[in-house]
């Protein structure tokens, strides 16, 4: 009887060991799959972030350019130059000289 119980105990230990190893292997597979998926998501998010940051920089540059333009348009001398250059307007008593 003792040998029969020892064999059953040994086969039970092997079965528990196999189940435990299968569980560990499945868990490691799931963890690897999840990690890979998260790395792909992180890469995609980083690319979106980079594109948005580039857009922000372009917008800042454009805003700065427009602010300078607004400052120039508040200057009466600049407005006078624009009127003369683009519209051909001159002040009273002045003559416009055309050059080609």
PDB file of N, CA and C in Angstrom, residues 1-99:
ATOM      1  N   UNK A   1       0.784  -1.184   0.000  1.00  0.00           N
ATOM      2  CA  UNK A   1       0.000   0.000   0.000  1.00  0.00           C
ATOM      3  C   UNK A   1       0.836   1.263   0.000  1.00  0.00           C
ATOM      4  N   UNK A   2       1.949   1.176   0.655  1.00  0.00           N
ATOM      5  CA  UNK A   2       2.796   2.372   0.748  1.00  0.00           C
ATOM      6  C   UNK A   2       3.338   2.754  -0.612  1.00  0.00           C
ATOM      7  N   UNK A   3       3.650   1.779  -1.443  1.00  0.00           N
ATOM      8  CA  UNK A   3       4.173   2.099  -2.771  1.00  0.00           C
ATOM      9  C   UNK A   3       3.084   2.681  -3.661  1.00  0.00           C
ATOM     10  N   UNK A   4       1.870   2.225  -3.500  1.00  0.00           N
ATOM     11  CA  UNK A   4       0.771   2.757  -4.307  1.00  0.00           C
ATOM     12  C   UNK A   4       0.502   4.207  -3.930  1.00  0.00           C
ATOM     13  N   UNK A   5       0.536   4.526  -2.645  1.00  0.00           N
ATOM     14  CA  UNK A   5       0.323   5.906  -2.201  1.00  0.00           C
ATOM     15  C   UNK A   5       1.483   6.779  -2.636  1.00  0.00           C
ATOM     16  N   UNK A   6       2.668   6.286  -2.635  1.00  0.00           N
ATOM     17  CA  UNK A   6       3.839   7.067  -3.057  1.00  0.00           C
ATOM     18  C   UNK A   6       3.747   7.366  -4.542  1.00  0.00           C
ATOM     19  N   UNK A   7       3.290   6.388  -5.345  1.00  0.00           N
ATOM     20  CA  UNK A   7       3.139   6.619  -6.790  1.00  0.00           C
ATOM     21  C   UNK A   7       2.044   7.657  -7.054  1.00  0.00           C
ATOM     22  N   UNK A   8       0.935   7.562  -6.334  1.00  0.00           N
ATOM     23  CA  UNK A   8      -0.148   8.524  -6.516  1.00  0.00           C
ATOM     24  C   UNK A   8       0.317   9.917  -6.103  1.00  0.00           C
ATOM     25  N   UNK A   9       1.067   9.980  -5.025  1.00  0.00           N
ATOM     26  CA  UNK A   9       1.573  11.271  -4.547  1.00  0.00           C
ATOM     27  C   UNK A   9       2.554  11.858  -5.544  1.00  0.00           C
ATOM     28  N   UNK A  10       3.400  11.026  -6.138  1.00  0.00           N
ATOM     29  CA  UNK A  10       4.371  11.503  -7.115  1.00  0.00           C
ATOM     30  C   UNK A  10       3.665  11.952  -8.381  1.00  0.00           C
ATOM     31  N   UNK A  11       2.654  11.197  -8.845  1.00  0.00           N
ATOM     32  CA  UNK A  11       1.948  11.599 -10.050  1.00  0.00           C
ATOM     33  C   UNK A  11       1.108  12.846  -9.786  1.00  0.00           C
ATOM     34  N   UNK A  12       0.576  13.002  -8.579  1.00  0.00           N
ATOM     35  CA  UNK A  12      -0.169  14.207  -8.212  1.00  0.00           C
ATOM     36  C   UNK A  12       0.745  15.419  -8.185  1.00  0.00           C
ATOM     37  N   UNK A  13       1.968  15.251  -7.705  1.00  0.00           N
ATOM     38  CA  UNK A  13       2.937  16.347  -7.669  1.00  0.00           C
ATOM     39  C   UNK A  13       3.314  16.767  -9.078  1.00  0.00           C
ATOM     40  N   UNK A  14       3.505  15.755  -9.944  1.00  0.00           N
ATOM     41  CA  UNK A  14       3.856  16.075 -11.335  1.00  0.00           C
ATOM     42  C   UNK A  14       2.711  16.818 -12.013  1.00  0.00           C
ATOM     43  N   UNK A  15       1.481  16.395 -11.741  1.00  0.00           N
ATOM     44  CA  UNK A  15       0.325  17.045 -12.350  1.00  0.00           C
ATOM     45  C   UNK A  15       0.209  18.494 -11.854  1.00  0.00           C
ATOM     46  N   UNK A  16       0.377  18.727 -10.552  1.00  0.00           N
ATOM     47  CA  UNK A  16       0.339  20.081 -10.017  1.00  0.00           C
ATOM     48  C   UNK A  16       1.469  20.926 -10.599  1.00  0.00           C
ATOM     49  N   UNK A  17       2.641  20.314 -10.732  1.00  0.00           N
ATOM     50  CA  UNK A  17       3.789  21.026 -11.306  1.00  0.00           C
ATOM     51  C   UNK A  17       3.488  21.433 -12.752  1.00  0.00           C
ATOM     52  N   UNK A  18       2.927  20.503 -13.535  1.00  0.00           N
ATOM     53  CA  UNK A  18       2.592  20.804 -14.926  1.00  0.00           C
ATOM     54  C   UNK A  18       1.530  21.907 -15.013  1.00  0.00           C
ATOM     55  N   UNK A  19       0.508  21.829 -14.187  1.00  0.00           N
ATOM     56  CA  UNK A  19      -0.523  22.866 -14.167  1.00  0.00           C
ATOM     57  C   UNK A  19       0.078  24.225 -13.794  1.00  0.00           C
ATOM     58  N   UNK A  20       0.919  24.209 -12.782  1.00  0.00           N
ATOM     59  CA  UNK A  20       1.566  25.448 -12.344  1.00  0.00           C
ATOM     60  C   UNK A  20       2.429  26.041 -13.461  1.00  0.00           C
ATOM     61  N   UNK A  21       3.203  25.214 -14.148  1.00  0.00           N
ATOM     62  CA  UNK A  21       4.046  25.683 -15.246  1.00  0.00           C
ATOM     63  C   UNK A  21       3.191  26.203 -16.409  1.00  0.00           C
ATOM     64  N   UNK A  22       2.088  25.508 -16.697  1.00  0.00           N
ATOM     65  CA  UNK A  22       1.205  25.958 -17.763  1.00  0.00           C
ATOM     66  C   UNK A  22       0.627  27.340 -17.402  1.00  0.00           C
ATOM     67  N   UNK A  23       0.233  27.487 -16.149  1.00  0.00           N
ATOM     68  CA  UNK A  23      -0.288  28.775 -15.697  1.00  0.00           C
ATOM     69  C   UNK A  23       0.772  29.869 -15.845  1.00  0.00           C
ATOM     70  N   UNK A  24       1.986  29.583 -15.447  1.00  0.00           N
ATOM     71  CA  UNK A  24       3.076  30.575 -15.543  1.00  0.00           C
ATOM     72  C   UNK A  24       3.354  30.921 -17.004  1.00  0.00           C
ATOM     73  N   UNK A  25       3.383  29.921 -17.875  1.00  0.00           N
ATOM     74  CA  UNK A  25       3.639  30.169 -19.290  1.00  0.00           C
ATOM     75  C   UNK A  25       2.518  31.005 -19.907  1.00  0.00           C
ATOM     76  N   UNK A  26       1.271  30.667 -19.584  1.00  0.00           N
ATOM     77  CA  UNK A  26       0.149  31.456 -20.091  1.00  0.00           C
ATOM     78  C   UNK A  26       0.194  32.885 -19.569  1.00  0.00           C
ATOM     79  N   UNK A  27       0.519  33.037 -18.299  1.00  0.00           N
ATOM     80  CA  UNK A  27       0.612  34.379 -17.717  1.00  0.00           C
ATOM     81  C   UNK A  27       1.716  35.189 -18.394  1.00  0.00           C
ATOM     82  N   UNK A  28       2.868  34.583 -18.622  1.00  0.00           N
ATOM     83  CA  UNK A  28       3.978  35.289 -19.267  1.00  0.00           C
ATOM     84  C   UNK A  28       3.616  35.657 -20.711  1.00  0.00           C
ATOM     85  N   UNK A  29       2.896  34.764 -21.400  1.00  0.00           N
ATOM     86  CA  UNK A  29       2.437  35.076 -22.757  1.00  0.00           C
ATOM     87  C   UNK A  29       1.489  36.260 -22.761  1.00  0.00           C
ATOM     88  N   UNK A  30       0.541  36.250 -21.829  1.00  0.00           N
ATOM     89  CA  UNK A  30      -0.400  37.359 -21.716  1.00  0.00           C
ATOM     90  C   UNK A  30       0.326  38.660 -21.378  1.00  0.00           C
ATOM     91  N   UNK A  31       1.281  38.598 -20.445  1.00  0.00           N
ATOM     92  CA  UNK A  31       2.033  39.789 -20.058  1.00  0.00           C
ATOM     93  C   UNK A  31       2.846  40.329 -21.236  1.00  0.00           C
ATOM     94  N   UNK A  32       3.472  39.432 -22.009  1.00  0.00           N
ATOM     95  CA  UNK A  32       4.240  39.858 -23.187  1.00  0.00           C
ATOM     96  C   UNK A  32       3.343  40.496 -24.236  1.00  0.00           C
ATOM     97  N   UNK A  33       2.193  39.899 -24.466  1.00  0.00           N
ATOM     98  CA  UNK A  33       1.234  40.442 -25.437  1.00  0.00           C
ATOM     99  C   UNK A  33       0.758  41.831 -25.001  1.00  0.00           C
ATOM    100  N   UNK A  34       0.435  41.973 -23.732  1.00  0.00           N
ATOM    101  CA  UNK A  34      -0.020  43.256 -23.202  1.00  0.00           C
ATOM    102  C   UNK A  34       1.087  44.297 -23.298  1.00  0.00           C
ATOM    103  N   UNK A  35       2.288  43.928 -22.950  1.00  0.00           N
ATOM    104  CA  UNK A  35       3.418  44.853 -23.015  1.00  0.00           C
ATOM    105  C   UNK A  35       3.657  45.315 -24.448  1.00  0.00           C
ATOM    106  N   UNK A  36       3.618  44.396 -25.384  1.00  0.00           N
ATOM    107  CA  UNK A  36       3.812  44.746 -26.795  1.00  0.00           C
ATOM    108  C   UNK A  36       2.721  45.712 -27.263  1.00  0.00           C
ATOM    109  N   UNK A  37       1.477  45.439 -26.909  1.00  0.00           N
ATOM    110  CA  UNK A  37       0.369  46.317 -27.285  1.00  0.00           C
ATOM    111  C   UNK A  37       0.531  47.713 -26.699  1.00  0.00           C
ATOM    112  N   UNK A  38       0.961  47.788 -25.452  1.00  0.00           N
ATOM    113  CA  UNK A  38       1.152  49.093 -24.811  1.00  0.00           C
ATOM    114  C   UNK A  38       2.298  49.852 -25.448  1.00  0.00           C
ATOM    115  N   UNK A  39       3.337  49.138 -25.854  1.00  0.00           N
ATOM    116  CA  UNK A  39       4.455  49.806 -26.522  1.00  0.00           C
ATOM    117  C   UNK A  39       4.000  50.390 -27.856  1.00  0.00           C
ATOM    118  N   UNK A  40       3.148  49.675 -28.583  1.00  0.00           N
ATOM    119  CA  UNK A  40       2.625  50.176 -29.849  1.00  0.00           C
ATOM    120  C   UNK A  40       1.753  51.411 -29.618  1.00  0.00           C
ATOM    121  N   UNK A  41       0.925  51.376 -28.588  1.00  0.00           N
ATOM    122  CA  UNK A  41       0.086  52.525 -28.253  1.00  0.00           C
ATOM    123  C   UNK A  41       0.942  53.723 -27.866  1.00  0.00           C
ATOM    124  N   UNK A  42       1.991  53.479 -27.111  1.00  0.00           N
ATOM    125  CA  UNK A  42       2.876  54.556 -26.677  1.00  0.00           C
ATOM    126  C   UNK A  42       3.551  55.196 -27.886  1.00  0.00           C
ATOM    127  N   UNK A  43       3.974  54.395 -28.831  1.00  0.00           N
ATOM    128  CA  UNK A  43       4.613  54.904 -30.036  1.00  0.00           C
ATOM    129  C   UNK A  43       3.646  55.776 -30.836  1.00  0.00           C
ATOM    130  N   UNK A  44       2.417  55.295 -31.004  1.00  0.00           N
ATOM    131  CA  UNK A  44       1.410  56.058 -31.745  1.00  0.00           C
ATOM    132  C   UNK A  44       1.098  57.375 -31.037  1.00  0.00           C
ATOM    133  N   UNK A  45       0.978  57.325 -29.735  1.00  0.00           N
ATOM    134  CA  UNK A  45       0.685  58.536 -28.957  1.00  0.00           C
ATOM    135  C   UNK A  45       1.836  59.521 -29.048  1.00  0.00           C
ATOM    136  N   UNK A  46       3.066  59.028 -29.013  1.00  0.00           N
ATOM    137  CA  UNK A  46       4.228  59.905 -29.112  1.00  0.00           C
ATOM    138  C   UNK A  46       4.259  60.593 -30.480  1.00  0.00           C
ATOM    139  N   UNK A  47       3.911  59.864 -31.530  1.00  0.00           N
ATOM    140  CA  UNK A  47       3.879  60.460 -32.870  1.00  0.00           C
ATOM    141  C   UNK A  47       2.808  61.540 -32.951  1.00  0.00           C
ATOM    142  N   UNK A  48       1.643  61.293 -32.361  1.00  0.00           N
ATOM    143  CA  UNK A  48       0.588  62.308 -32.343  1.00  0.00           C
ATOM    144  C   UNK A  48       1.053  63.536 -31.563  1.00  0.00           C
ATOM    145  N   UNK A  49       1.698  63.311 -30.424  1.00  0.00           N
ATOM    146  CA  UNK A  49       2.190  64.414 -29.599  1.00  0.00           C
ATOM    147  C   UNK A  49       3.196  65.250 -30.364  1.00  0.00           C
ATOM    148  N   UNK A  50       4.101  64.607 -31.078  1.00  0.00           N
ATOM    149  CA  UNK A  50       5.111  65.317 -31.859  1.00  0.00           C
ATOM    150  C   UNK A  50       4.444  66.166 -32.944  1.00  0.00           C
ATOM    151  N   UNK A  51       3.453  65.604 -33.613  1.00  0.00           N
ATOM    152  CA  UNK A  51       2.753  66.352 -34.665  1.00  0.00           C
ATOM    153  C   UNK A  51       2.028  67.557 -34.079  1.00  0.00           C
ATOM    154  N   UNK A  52       1.409  67.379 -32.932  1.00  0.00           N
ATOM    155  CA  UNK A  52       0.691  68.489 -32.293  1.00  0.00           C
ATOM    156  C   UNK A  52       1.663  69.573 -31.838  1.00  0.00           C
ATOM    157  N   UNK A  53       2.801  69.177 -31.286  1.00  0.00           N
ATOM    158  CA  UNK A  53       3.800  70.164 -30.854  1.00  0.00           C
ATOM    159  C   UNK A  53       4.339  70.957 -32.045  1.00  0.00           C
ATOM    160  N   UNK A  54       4.540  70.291 -33.179  1.00  0.00           N
ATOM    161  CA  UNK A  54       4.977  71.001 -34.388  1.00  0.00           C
ATOM    162  C   UNK A  54       3.917  71.998 -34.831  1.00  0.00           C
ATOM    163  N   UNK A  55       2.658  71.595 -34.759  1.00  0.00           N
ATOM    164  CA  UNK A  55       1.563  72.490 -35.106  1.00  0.00           C
ATOM    165  C   UNK A  55       1.509  73.703 -34.188  1.00  0.00           C
ATOM    166  N   UNK A  56       1.766  73.469 -32.911  1.00  0.00           N
ATOM    167  CA  UNK A  56       1.770  74.568 -31.946  1.00  0.00           C
ATOM    168  C   UNK A  56       2.895  75.545 -32.274  1.00  0.00           C
ATOM    169  N   UNK A  57       4.066  75.026 -32.602  1.00  0.00           N
ATOM    170  CA  UNK A  57       5.193  75.905 -32.952  1.00  0.00           C
ATOM    171  C   UNK A  57       4.875  76.727 -34.194  1.00  0.00           C
ATOM    172  N   UNK A  58       4.272  76.106 -35.201  1.00  0.00           N
ATOM    173  CA  UNK A  58       3.898  76.837 -36.417  1.00  0.00           C
ATOM    174  C   UNK A  58       2.882  77.929 -36.085  1.00  0.00           C
ATOM    175  N   UNK A  59       1.938  77.596 -35.225  1.00  0.00           N
ATOM    176  CA  UNK A  59       0.911  78.562 -34.840  1.00  0.00           C
ATOM    177  C   UNK A  59       1.525  79.723 -34.065  1.00  0.00           C
ATOM    178  N   UNK A  60       2.467  79.432 -33.184  1.00  0.00           N
ATOM    179  CA  UNK A  60       3.144  80.504 -32.430  1.00  0.00           C
ATOM    180  C   UNK A  60       3.906  81.429 -33.370  1.00  0.00           C
ATOM    181  N   UNK A  61       4.600  80.850 -34.337  1.00  0.00           N
ATOM    182  CA  UNK A  61       5.352  81.668 -35.295  1.00  0.00           C
ATOM    183  C   UNK A  61       4.396  82.539 -36.103  1.00  0.00           C
ATOM    184  N   UNK A  62       3.285  81.959 -36.535  1.00  0.00           N
ATOM    185  CA  UNK A  62       2.297  82.720 -37.312  1.00  0.00           C
ATOM    186  C   UNK A  62       1.682  83.831 -36.458  1.00  0.00           C
ATOM    187  N   UNK A  63       1.397  83.544 -35.199  1.00  0.00           N
ATOM    188  CA  UNK A  63       0.838  84.549 -34.291  1.00  0.00           C
ATOM    189  C   UNK A  63       1.816  85.700 -34.092  1.00  0.00           C
ATOM    190  N   UNK A  64       3.084  85.363 -33.913  1.00  0.00           N
ATOM    191  CA  UNK A  64       4.101  86.398 -33.744  1.00  0.00           C
ATOM    192  C   UNK A  64       4.192  87.274 -34.999  1.00  0.00           C
ATOM    193  N   UNK A  65       4.144  86.627 -36.150  1.00  0.00           N
ATOM    194  CA  UNK A  65       4.193  87.356 -37.418  1.00  0.00           C
ATOM    195  C   UNK A  65       2.988  88.301 -37.549  1.00  0.00           C
ATOM    196  N   UNK A  66       1.813  87.813 -37.183  1.00  0.00           N
ATOM    197  CA  UNK A  66       0.608  88.639 -37.268  1.00  0.00           C
ATOM    198  C   UNK A  66       0.637  89.787 -36.261  1.00  0.00           C
ATOM    199  N   UNK A  67       1.200  89.542 -35.082  1.00  0.00           N
ATOM    200  CA  UNK A  67       1.322  90.625 -34.093  1.00  0.00           C
ATOM    201  C   UNK A  67       2.239  91.727 -34.595  1.00  0.00           C
ATOM    202  N   UNK A  68       3.327  91.345 -35.269  1.00  0.00           N
ATOM    203  CA  UNK A  68       4.216  92.352 -35.848  1.00  0.00           C
ATOM    204  C   UNK A  68       3.484  93.151 -36.924  1.00  0.00           C
ATOM    205  N   UNK A  69       2.677  92.457 -37.723  1.00  0.00           N
ATOM    206  CA  UNK A  69       1.914  93.121 -38.777  1.00  0.00           C
ATOM    207  C   UNK A  69       0.926  94.122 -38.165  1.00  0.00           C
ATOM    208  N   UNK A  70       0.289  93.745 -37.068  1.00  0.00           N
ATOM    209  CA  UNK A  70      -0.653  94.637 -36.383  1.00  0.00           C
ATOM    210  C   UNK A  70       0.078  95.868 -35.864  1.00  0.00           C
ATOM    211  N   UNK A  71       1.249  95.658 -35.285  1.00  0.00           N
ATOM    212  CA  UNK A  71       2.045  96.795 -34.805  1.00  0.00           C
ATOM    213  C   UNK A  71       2.386  97.739 -35.955  1.00  0.00           C
ATOM    214  N   UNK A  72       2.757  97.183 -37.098  1.00  0.00           N
ATOM    215  CA  UNK A  72       3.088  98.014 -38.254  1.00  0.00           C
ATOM    216  C   UNK A  72       1.862  98.778 -38.736  1.00  0.00           C
ATOM    217  N   UNK A  73       0.711  98.143 -38.732  1.00  0.00           N
ATOM    218  CA  UNK A  73      -0.500  98.801 -39.221  1.00  0.00           C
ATOM    219  C   UNK A  73      -0.991  99.888 -38.268  1.00  0.00           C
ATOM    220  N   UNK A  74      -0.508  99.905 -37.051  1.00  0.00           N
ATOM    221  CA  UNK A  74      -0.841 100.980 -36.117  1.00  0.00           C
ATOM    222  C   UNK A  74       0.083 102.180 -36.273  1.00  0.00           C
ATOM    223  N   UNK A  75       1.103 102.051 -37.110  1.00  0.00           N
ATOM    224  CA  UNK A  75       2.066 103.132 -37.344  1.00  0.00           C
ATOM    225  C   UNK A  75       1.612 103.961 -38.552  1.00  0.00           C
ATOM    226  N   UNK A  76       1.350 105.280 -38.371  1.00  0.00           N
ATOM    227  CA  UNK A  76       0.885 106.111 -39.483  1.00  0.00           C
ATOM    228  C   UNK A  76       1.887 106.198 -40.640  1.00  0.00           C
ATOM    229  N   UNK A  77       3.170 106.151 -40.346  1.00  0.00           N
ATOM    230  CA  UNK A  77       4.197 106.222 -41.401  1.00  0.00           C
ATOM    231  C   UNK A  77       4.112 104.986 -42.307  1.00  0.00           C
ATOM    232  N   UNK A  78       3.924 103.835 -41.718  1.00  0.00           N
ATOM    233  CA  UNK A  78       3.809 102.599 -42.487  1.00  0.00           C
ATOM    234  C   UNK A  78       2.557 102.625 -43.359  1.00  0.00           C
ATOM    235  N   UNK A  79       1.459 103.098 -42.808  1.00  0.00           N
ATOM    236  CA  UNK A  79       0.216 103.191 -43.581  1.00  0.00           C
ATOM    237  C   UNK A  79       0.413 104.127 -44.765  1.00  0.00           C
ATOM    238  N   UNK A  80       1.111 105.216 -44.547  1.00  0.00           N
ATOM    239  CA  UNK A  80       1.394 106.159 -45.631  1.00  0.00           C
ATOM    240  C   UNK A  80       2.227 105.482 -46.723  1.00  0.00           C
ATOM    241  N   UNK A  81       3.230 104.709 -46.331  1.00  0.00           N
ATOM    242  CA  UNK A  81       4.059 104.003 -47.306  1.00  0.00           C
ATOM    243  C   UNK A  81       3.230 102.985 -48.092  1.00  0.00           C
ATOM    244  N   UNK A  82       2.358 102.269 -47.421  1.00  0.00           N
ATOM    245  CA  UNK A  82       1.504 101.301 -48.104  1.00  0.00           C
ATOM    246  C   UNK A  82       0.578 101.994 -49.101  1.00  0.00           C
ATOM    247  N   UNK A  83       0.000 103.103 -48.684  1.00  0.00           N
ATOM    248  CA  UNK A  83      -0.911 103.826 -49.579  1.00  0.00           C
ATOM    249  C   UNK A  83      -0.173 104.308 -50.819  1.00  0.00           C
ATOM    250  N   UNK A  84       1.054 104.779 -50.655  1.00  0.00           N
ATOM    251  CA  UNK A  84       1.832 105.249 -51.789  1.00  0.00           C
ATOM    252  C   UNK A  84       2.246 104.086 -52.685  1.00  0.00           C
ATOM    253  N   UNK A  85       2.744 103.019 -52.082  1.00  0.00           N
ATOM    254  CA  UNK A  85       3.283 101.895 -52.850  1.00  0.00           C
ATOM    255  C   UNK A  85       2.187 101.079 -53.543  1.00  0.00           C
ATOM    256  N   UNK A  86       1.155 100.706 -52.823  1.00  0.00           N
ATOM    257  CA  UNK A  86       0.171  99.784 -53.356  1.00  0.00           C
ATOM    258  C   UNK A  86      -0.989 100.476 -54.067  1.00  0.00           C
ATOM    259  N   UNK A  87      -1.375 101.647 -53.582  1.00  0.00           N
ATOM    260  CA  UNK A  87      -2.545 102.303 -54.160  1.00  0.00           C
ATOM    261  C   UNK A  87      -2.204 103.504 -55.024  1.00  0.00           C
ATOM    262  N   UNK A  88      -0.946 103.889 -55.039  1.00  0.00           N
ATOM    263  CA  UNK A  88      -0.514 105.016 -55.858  1.00  0.00           C
ATOM    264  C   UNK A  88      -0.966 106.365 -55.306  1.00  0.00           C
ATOM    265  N   UNK A  89      -1.295 106.412 -54.041  1.00  0.00           N
ATOM    266  CA  UNK A  89      -1.741 107.659 -53.426  1.00  0.00           C
ATOM    267  C   UNK A  89      -0.522 108.489 -53.019  1.00  0.00           C
ATOM    268  N   UNK A  90      -0.636 109.813 -53.182  1.00  0.00           N
ATOM    269  CA  UNK A  90       0.441 110.708 -52.757  1.00  0.00           C
ATOM    270  C   UNK A  90      -0.172 111.853 -51.965  1.00  0.00           C
ATOM    271  N   UNK A  91       0.652 112.476 -51.158  1.00  0.00           N
ATOM    272  CA  UNK A  91       0.182 113.625 -50.385  1.00  0.00           C
ATOM    273  C   UNK A  91       0.076 114.829 -51.315  1.00  0.00           C
ATOM    274  N   UNK A  92      -0.676 115.796 -50.863  1.00  0.00           N
ATOM    275  CA  UNK A  92      -0.855 117.007 -51.664  1.00  0.00           C
ATOM    276  C   UNK A  92       0.482 117.710 -51.854  1.00  0.00           C
ATOM    277  N   UNK A  93       0.776 118.071 -53.081  1.00  0.00           N
ATOM    278  CA  UNK A  93       2.021 118.762 -53.399  1.00  0.00           C
ATOM    279  C   UNK A  93       3.161 117.821 -53.736  1.00  0.00           C
ATOM    280  N   UNK A  94       2.963 116.498 -53.640  1.00  0.00           N
ATOM    281  CA  UNK A  94       4.012 115.528 -53.979  1.00  0.00           C
ATOM    282  C   UNK A  94       3.680 114.914 -55.330  1.00  0.00           C
ATOM    283  N   UNK A  95       4.718 114.421 -55.980  1.00  0.00           N
ATOM    284  CA  UNK A  95       4.528 113.701 -57.235  1.00  0.00           C
ATOM    285  C   UNK A  95       5.103 112.301 -57.078  1.00  0.00           C
ATOM    286  N   UNK A  96       4.415 111.372 -57.676  1.00  0.00           N
ATOM    287  CA  UNK A  96       4.903 109.988 -57.628  1.00  0.00           C
ATOM    288  C   UNK A  96       5.807 109.741 -58.810  1.00  0.00           C
ATOM    289  N   UNK A  97       6.927 109.107 -58.534  1.00  0.00           N
ATOM    290  CA  UNK A  97       7.894 108.789 -59.590  1.00  0.00           C
ATOM    291  C   UNK A  97       7.771 107.292 -59.862  1.00  0.00           C
ATOM    292  N   UNK A  98       7.545 106.965 -61.102  1.00  0.00           N
ATOM    293  CA  UNK A  98       7.416 105.558 -61.497  1.00  0.00           C
ATOM    294  C   UNK A  98       8.760 105.068 -62.028  1.00  0.00           C
ATOM    295  N   UNK A  99       9.163 103.932 -61.576  1.00  0.00           N
ATOM    296  CA  UNK A  99      10.404 103.332 -62.094  1.00  0.00           C
ATOM    297  C   UNK A  99      10.116 101.891 -62.475  1.00  0.00           C
TER     298      UNK A  99
END
